[in-house]
PDB file of C-alpha atoms in Angstrom:
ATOM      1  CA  UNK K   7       8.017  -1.012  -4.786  1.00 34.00           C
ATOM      2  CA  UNK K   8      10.815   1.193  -3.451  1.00 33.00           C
ATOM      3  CA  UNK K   9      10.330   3.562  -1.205  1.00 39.00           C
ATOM      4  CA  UNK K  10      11.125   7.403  -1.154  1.00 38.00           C
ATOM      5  CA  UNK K  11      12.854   7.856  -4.882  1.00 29.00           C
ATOM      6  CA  UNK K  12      12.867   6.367  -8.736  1.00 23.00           C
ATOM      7  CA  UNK K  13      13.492   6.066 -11.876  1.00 25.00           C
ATOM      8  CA  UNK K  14      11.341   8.477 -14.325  1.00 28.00           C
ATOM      9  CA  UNK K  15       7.945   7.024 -12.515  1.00 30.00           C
ATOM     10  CA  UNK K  16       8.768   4.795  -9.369  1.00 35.00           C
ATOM     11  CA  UNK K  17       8.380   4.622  -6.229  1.00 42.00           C
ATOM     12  CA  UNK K  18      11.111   5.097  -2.982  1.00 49.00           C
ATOM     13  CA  UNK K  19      11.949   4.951   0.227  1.00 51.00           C
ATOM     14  CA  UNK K  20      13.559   8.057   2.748  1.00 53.00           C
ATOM     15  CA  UNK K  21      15.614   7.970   5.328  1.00 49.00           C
ATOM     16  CA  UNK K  22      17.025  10.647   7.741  1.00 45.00           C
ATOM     17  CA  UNK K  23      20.730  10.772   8.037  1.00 43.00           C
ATOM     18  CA  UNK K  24      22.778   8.925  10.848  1.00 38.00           C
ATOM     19  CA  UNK K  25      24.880  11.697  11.202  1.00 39.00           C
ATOM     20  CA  UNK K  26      23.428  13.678  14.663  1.00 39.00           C
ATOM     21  CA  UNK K  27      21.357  16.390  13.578  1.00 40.00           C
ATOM     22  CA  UNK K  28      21.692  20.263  15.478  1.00 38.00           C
ATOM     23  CA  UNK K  29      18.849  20.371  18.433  1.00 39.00           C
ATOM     24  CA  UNK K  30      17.456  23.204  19.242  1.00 40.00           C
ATOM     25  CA  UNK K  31      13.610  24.904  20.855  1.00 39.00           C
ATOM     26  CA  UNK K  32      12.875  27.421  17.862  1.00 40.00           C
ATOM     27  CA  UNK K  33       9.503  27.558  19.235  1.00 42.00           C
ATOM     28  CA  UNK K  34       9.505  30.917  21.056  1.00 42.00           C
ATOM     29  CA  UNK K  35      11.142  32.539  18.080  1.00 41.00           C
ATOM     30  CA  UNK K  36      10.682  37.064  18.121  1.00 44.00           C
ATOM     31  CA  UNK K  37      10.630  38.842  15.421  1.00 50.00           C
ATOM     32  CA  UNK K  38      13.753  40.412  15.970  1.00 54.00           C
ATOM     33  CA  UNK K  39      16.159  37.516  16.897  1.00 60.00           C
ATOM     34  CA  UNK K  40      16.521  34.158  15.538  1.00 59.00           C
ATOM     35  CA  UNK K  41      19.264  31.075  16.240  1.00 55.00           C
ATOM     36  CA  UNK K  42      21.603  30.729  13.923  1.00 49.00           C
ATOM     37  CA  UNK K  43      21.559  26.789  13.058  1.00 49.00           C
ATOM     38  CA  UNK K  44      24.928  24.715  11.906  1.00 49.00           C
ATOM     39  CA  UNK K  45      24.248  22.888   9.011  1.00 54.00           C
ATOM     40  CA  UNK K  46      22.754  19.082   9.533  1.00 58.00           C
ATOM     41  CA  UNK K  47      22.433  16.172   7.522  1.00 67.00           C
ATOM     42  CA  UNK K  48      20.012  15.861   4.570  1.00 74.00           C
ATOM     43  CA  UNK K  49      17.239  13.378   4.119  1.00 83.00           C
ATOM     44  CA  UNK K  50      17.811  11.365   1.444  1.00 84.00           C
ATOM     45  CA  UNK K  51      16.234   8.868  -0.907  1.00 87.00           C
ATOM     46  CA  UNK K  52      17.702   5.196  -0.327  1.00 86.00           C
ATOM     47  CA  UNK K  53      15.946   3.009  -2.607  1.00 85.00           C
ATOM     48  CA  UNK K  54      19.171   0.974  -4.453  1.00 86.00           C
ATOM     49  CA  UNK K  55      18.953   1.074  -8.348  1.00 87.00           C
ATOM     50  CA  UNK K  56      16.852   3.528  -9.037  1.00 88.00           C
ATOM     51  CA  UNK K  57      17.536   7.095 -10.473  1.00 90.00           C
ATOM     52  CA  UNK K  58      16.923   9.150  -7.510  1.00 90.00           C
ATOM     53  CA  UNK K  59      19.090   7.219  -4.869  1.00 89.00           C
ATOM     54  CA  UNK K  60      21.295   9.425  -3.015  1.00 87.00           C
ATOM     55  CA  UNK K  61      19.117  12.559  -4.107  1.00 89.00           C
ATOM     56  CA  UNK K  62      17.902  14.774  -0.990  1.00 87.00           C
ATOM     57  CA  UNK K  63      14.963  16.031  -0.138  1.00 87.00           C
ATOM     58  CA  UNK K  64      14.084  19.713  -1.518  1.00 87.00           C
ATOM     59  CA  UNK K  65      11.672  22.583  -2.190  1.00 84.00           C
ATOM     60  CA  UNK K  66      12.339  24.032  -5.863  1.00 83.00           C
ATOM     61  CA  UNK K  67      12.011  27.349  -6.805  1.00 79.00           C
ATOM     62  CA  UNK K  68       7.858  26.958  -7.194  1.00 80.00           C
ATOM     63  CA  UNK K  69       7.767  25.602  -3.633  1.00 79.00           C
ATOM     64  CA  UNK K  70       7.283  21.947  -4.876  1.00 86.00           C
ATOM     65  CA  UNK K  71       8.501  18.874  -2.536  1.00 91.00           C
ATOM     66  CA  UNK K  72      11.257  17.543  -4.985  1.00 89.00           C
ATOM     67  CA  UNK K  73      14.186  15.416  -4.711  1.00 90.00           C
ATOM     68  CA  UNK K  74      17.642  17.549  -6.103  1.00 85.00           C
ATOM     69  CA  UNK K  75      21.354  16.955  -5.761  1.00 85.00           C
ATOM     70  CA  UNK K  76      21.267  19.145  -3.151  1.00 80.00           C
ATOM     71  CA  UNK K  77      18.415  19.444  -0.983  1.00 71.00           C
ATOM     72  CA  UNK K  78      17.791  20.813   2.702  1.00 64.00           C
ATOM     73  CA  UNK K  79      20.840  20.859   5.095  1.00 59.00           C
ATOM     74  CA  UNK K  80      19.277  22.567   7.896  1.00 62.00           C
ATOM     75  CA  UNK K  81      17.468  21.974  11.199  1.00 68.00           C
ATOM     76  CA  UNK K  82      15.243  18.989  10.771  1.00 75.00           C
ATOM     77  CA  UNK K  83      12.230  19.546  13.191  1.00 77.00           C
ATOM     78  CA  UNK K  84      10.070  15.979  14.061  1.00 78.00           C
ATOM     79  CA  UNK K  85       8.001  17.450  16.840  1.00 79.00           C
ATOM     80  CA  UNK K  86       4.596  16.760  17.428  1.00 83.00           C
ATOM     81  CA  UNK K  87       4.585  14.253  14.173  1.00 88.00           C
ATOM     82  CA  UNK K  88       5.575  17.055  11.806  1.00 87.00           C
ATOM     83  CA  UNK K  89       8.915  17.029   9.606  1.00 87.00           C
ATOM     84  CA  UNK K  90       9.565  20.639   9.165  1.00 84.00           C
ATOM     85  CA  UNK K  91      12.966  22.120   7.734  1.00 82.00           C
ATOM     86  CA  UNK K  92      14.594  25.266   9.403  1.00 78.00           C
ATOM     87  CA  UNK K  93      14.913  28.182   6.891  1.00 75.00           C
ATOM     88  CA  UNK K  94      15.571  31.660   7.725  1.00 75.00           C
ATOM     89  CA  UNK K  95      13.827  31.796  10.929  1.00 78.00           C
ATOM     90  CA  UNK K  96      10.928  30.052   9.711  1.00 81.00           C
ATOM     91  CA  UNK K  97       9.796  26.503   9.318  1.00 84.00           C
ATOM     92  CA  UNK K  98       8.972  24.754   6.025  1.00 87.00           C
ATOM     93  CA  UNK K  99       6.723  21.534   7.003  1.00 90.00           C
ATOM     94  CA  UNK K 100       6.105  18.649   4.453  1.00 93.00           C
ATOM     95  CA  UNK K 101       2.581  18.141   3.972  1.00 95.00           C
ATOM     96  CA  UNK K 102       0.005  15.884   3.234  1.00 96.00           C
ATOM     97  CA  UNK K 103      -2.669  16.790   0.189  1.00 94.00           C
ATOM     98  CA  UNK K 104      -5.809  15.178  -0.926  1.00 93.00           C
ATOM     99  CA  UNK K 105      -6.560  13.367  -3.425  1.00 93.00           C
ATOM    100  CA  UNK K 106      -9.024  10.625  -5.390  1.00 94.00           C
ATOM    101  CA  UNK K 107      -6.106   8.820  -6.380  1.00 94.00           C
ATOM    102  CA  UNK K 108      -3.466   6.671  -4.263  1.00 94.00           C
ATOM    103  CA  UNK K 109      -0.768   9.240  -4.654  1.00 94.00           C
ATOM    104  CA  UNK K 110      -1.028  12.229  -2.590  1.00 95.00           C
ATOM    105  CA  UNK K 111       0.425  15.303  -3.113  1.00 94.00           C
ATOM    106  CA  UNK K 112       3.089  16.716  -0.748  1.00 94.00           C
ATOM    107  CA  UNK K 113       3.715  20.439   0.067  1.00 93.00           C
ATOM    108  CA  UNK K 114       5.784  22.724   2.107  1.00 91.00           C
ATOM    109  CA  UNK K 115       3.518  24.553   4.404  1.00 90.00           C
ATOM    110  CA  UNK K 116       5.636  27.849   5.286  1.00 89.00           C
ATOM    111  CA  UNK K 117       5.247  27.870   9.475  1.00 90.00           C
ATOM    112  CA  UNK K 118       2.109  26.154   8.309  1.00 90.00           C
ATOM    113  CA  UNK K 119       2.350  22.097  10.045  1.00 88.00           C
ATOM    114  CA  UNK K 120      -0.993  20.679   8.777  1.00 93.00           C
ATOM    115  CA  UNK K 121       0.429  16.972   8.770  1.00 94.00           C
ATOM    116  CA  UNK K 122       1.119  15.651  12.285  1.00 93.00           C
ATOM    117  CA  UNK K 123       1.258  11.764  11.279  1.00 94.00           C
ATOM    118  CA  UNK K 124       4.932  11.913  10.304  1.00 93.00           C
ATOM    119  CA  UNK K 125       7.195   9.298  12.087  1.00 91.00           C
ATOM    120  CA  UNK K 126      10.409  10.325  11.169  1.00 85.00           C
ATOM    121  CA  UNK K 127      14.037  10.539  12.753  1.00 80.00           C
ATOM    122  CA  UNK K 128      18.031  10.552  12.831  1.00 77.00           C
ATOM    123  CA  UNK K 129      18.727   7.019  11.060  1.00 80.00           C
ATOM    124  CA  UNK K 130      14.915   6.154  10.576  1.00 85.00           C
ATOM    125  CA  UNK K 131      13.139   5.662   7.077  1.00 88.00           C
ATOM    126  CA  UNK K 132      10.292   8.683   6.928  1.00 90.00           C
ATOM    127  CA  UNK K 133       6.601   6.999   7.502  1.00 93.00           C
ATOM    128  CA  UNK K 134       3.235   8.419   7.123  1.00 95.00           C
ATOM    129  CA  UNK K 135       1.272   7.087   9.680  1.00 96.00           C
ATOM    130  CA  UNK K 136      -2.078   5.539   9.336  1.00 96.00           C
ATOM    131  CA  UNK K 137      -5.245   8.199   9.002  1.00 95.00           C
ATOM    132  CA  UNK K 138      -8.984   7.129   8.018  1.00 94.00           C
ATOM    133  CA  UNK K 139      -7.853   7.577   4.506  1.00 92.00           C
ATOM    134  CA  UNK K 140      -4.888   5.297   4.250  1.00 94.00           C
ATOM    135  CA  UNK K 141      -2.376   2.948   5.676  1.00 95.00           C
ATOM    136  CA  UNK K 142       0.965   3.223   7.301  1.00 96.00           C
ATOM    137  CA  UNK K 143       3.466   3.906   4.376  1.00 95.00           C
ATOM    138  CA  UNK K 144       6.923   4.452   4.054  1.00 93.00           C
ATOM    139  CA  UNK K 145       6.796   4.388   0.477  1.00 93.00           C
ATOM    140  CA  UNK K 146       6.991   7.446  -1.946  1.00 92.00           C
ATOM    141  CA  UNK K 147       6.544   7.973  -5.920  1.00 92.00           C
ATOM    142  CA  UNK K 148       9.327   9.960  -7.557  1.00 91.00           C
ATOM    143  CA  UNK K 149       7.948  11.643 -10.684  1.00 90.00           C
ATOM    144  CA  UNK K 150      10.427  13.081 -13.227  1.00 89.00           C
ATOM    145  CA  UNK K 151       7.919  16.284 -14.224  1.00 86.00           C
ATOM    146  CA  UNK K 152       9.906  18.943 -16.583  1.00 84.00           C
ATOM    147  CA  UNK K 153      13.314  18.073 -15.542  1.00 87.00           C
ATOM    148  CA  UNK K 154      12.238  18.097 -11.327  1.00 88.00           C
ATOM    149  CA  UNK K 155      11.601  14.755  -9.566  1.00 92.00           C
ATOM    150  CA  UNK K 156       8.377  15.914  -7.831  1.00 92.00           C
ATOM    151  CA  UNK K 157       7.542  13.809  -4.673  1.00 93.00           C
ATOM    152  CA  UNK K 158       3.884  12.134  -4.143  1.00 93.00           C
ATOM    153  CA  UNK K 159       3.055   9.816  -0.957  1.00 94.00           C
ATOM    154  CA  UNK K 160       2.277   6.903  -2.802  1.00 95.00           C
ATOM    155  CA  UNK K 161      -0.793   4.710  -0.533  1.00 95.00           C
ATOM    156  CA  UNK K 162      -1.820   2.979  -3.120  1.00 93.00           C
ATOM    157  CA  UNK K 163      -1.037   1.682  -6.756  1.00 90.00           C
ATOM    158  CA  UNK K 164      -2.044   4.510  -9.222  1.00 89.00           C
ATOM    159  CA  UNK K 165       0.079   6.745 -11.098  1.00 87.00           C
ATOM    160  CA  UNK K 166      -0.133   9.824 -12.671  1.00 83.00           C
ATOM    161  CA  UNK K 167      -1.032   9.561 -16.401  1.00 81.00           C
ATOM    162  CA  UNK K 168       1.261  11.030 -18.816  1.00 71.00           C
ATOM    163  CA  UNK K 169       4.323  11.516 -16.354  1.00 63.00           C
ATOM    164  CA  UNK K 170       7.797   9.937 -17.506  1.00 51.00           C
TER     165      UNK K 170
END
């Protein structure tokens, strides 16, 4: 298994950038004023040999978490075990679904943090923690679905039938 990326249905591993991200408390944000934030490094897949190393870490045009050529580049926010990308003002977190199966869905939650089990960091691979409904994993299934390599958190060994 790889973690955070792969080839038409794999699995991969993330890992934030080593390059020092911006810092900043966006936390008391008005409506009427926002920081402007520099540019920072992307998180992106690692896993060697497979189709999505090198890819970043993205929200497509539907909102899905995805893996693209170009991917976030903004503020990367691991407070309170979330991993939230600055946007605009706002905050788009990476979340956790449910599901039966060992691959969960992931989602951005606009200002919305619902996950709070991410260990993440400048340099560090991106882990869900443990919960009552899995194990610590660092591991993630890339899923090439209409041209977009959607992300799951894989926990398990199933995949999703059909997908290439």
């Amino acid at each position: 298994m790889v973690h955070w990326k792969t080839l038409a249905v794999g699995l991969l591993p993330f890992a934030a950038s080593t390059l020092a991200a911006p810092i900043a408390d966006l936390s008391e944000r008005t409506s009427g004023a926002c920081l402007v934030i520099v540019e920072g490094a992307p998180t992106t897949a690692i896993t060697p040999g497979t189709a999505v190393t090198g890819l970043e870490l993205a929200r497509s045009s539907t909102g899905a978490v995805t893996l693209a050529a170009s991917g976030f580049k903004t503020l990367i926010s691991y407070s309170n075990g979330g991993f939230g990308e600055f946007s605009f003002c706002n905050y788009y977190w990476l979340n956790i679904g449910t599901s039966t199966y060992s691959y969960k869905p992931l989602s951005w939650g606009y200002n919305d943090e619902e996950t709070k089990t991410w260990s993440a960091g400048a340099g560090q691979i991106v882990t869900a923690l443990a919960t009552n409904t899995y194990s610590t994993t660092s591991t993630f299934l890339a899923c090439n679905q209409s041209g977009s390599w959607v992300l799951y958190l894989q926990t398990g060994k199933d995949v999703p039938s059909g997908v290439t």
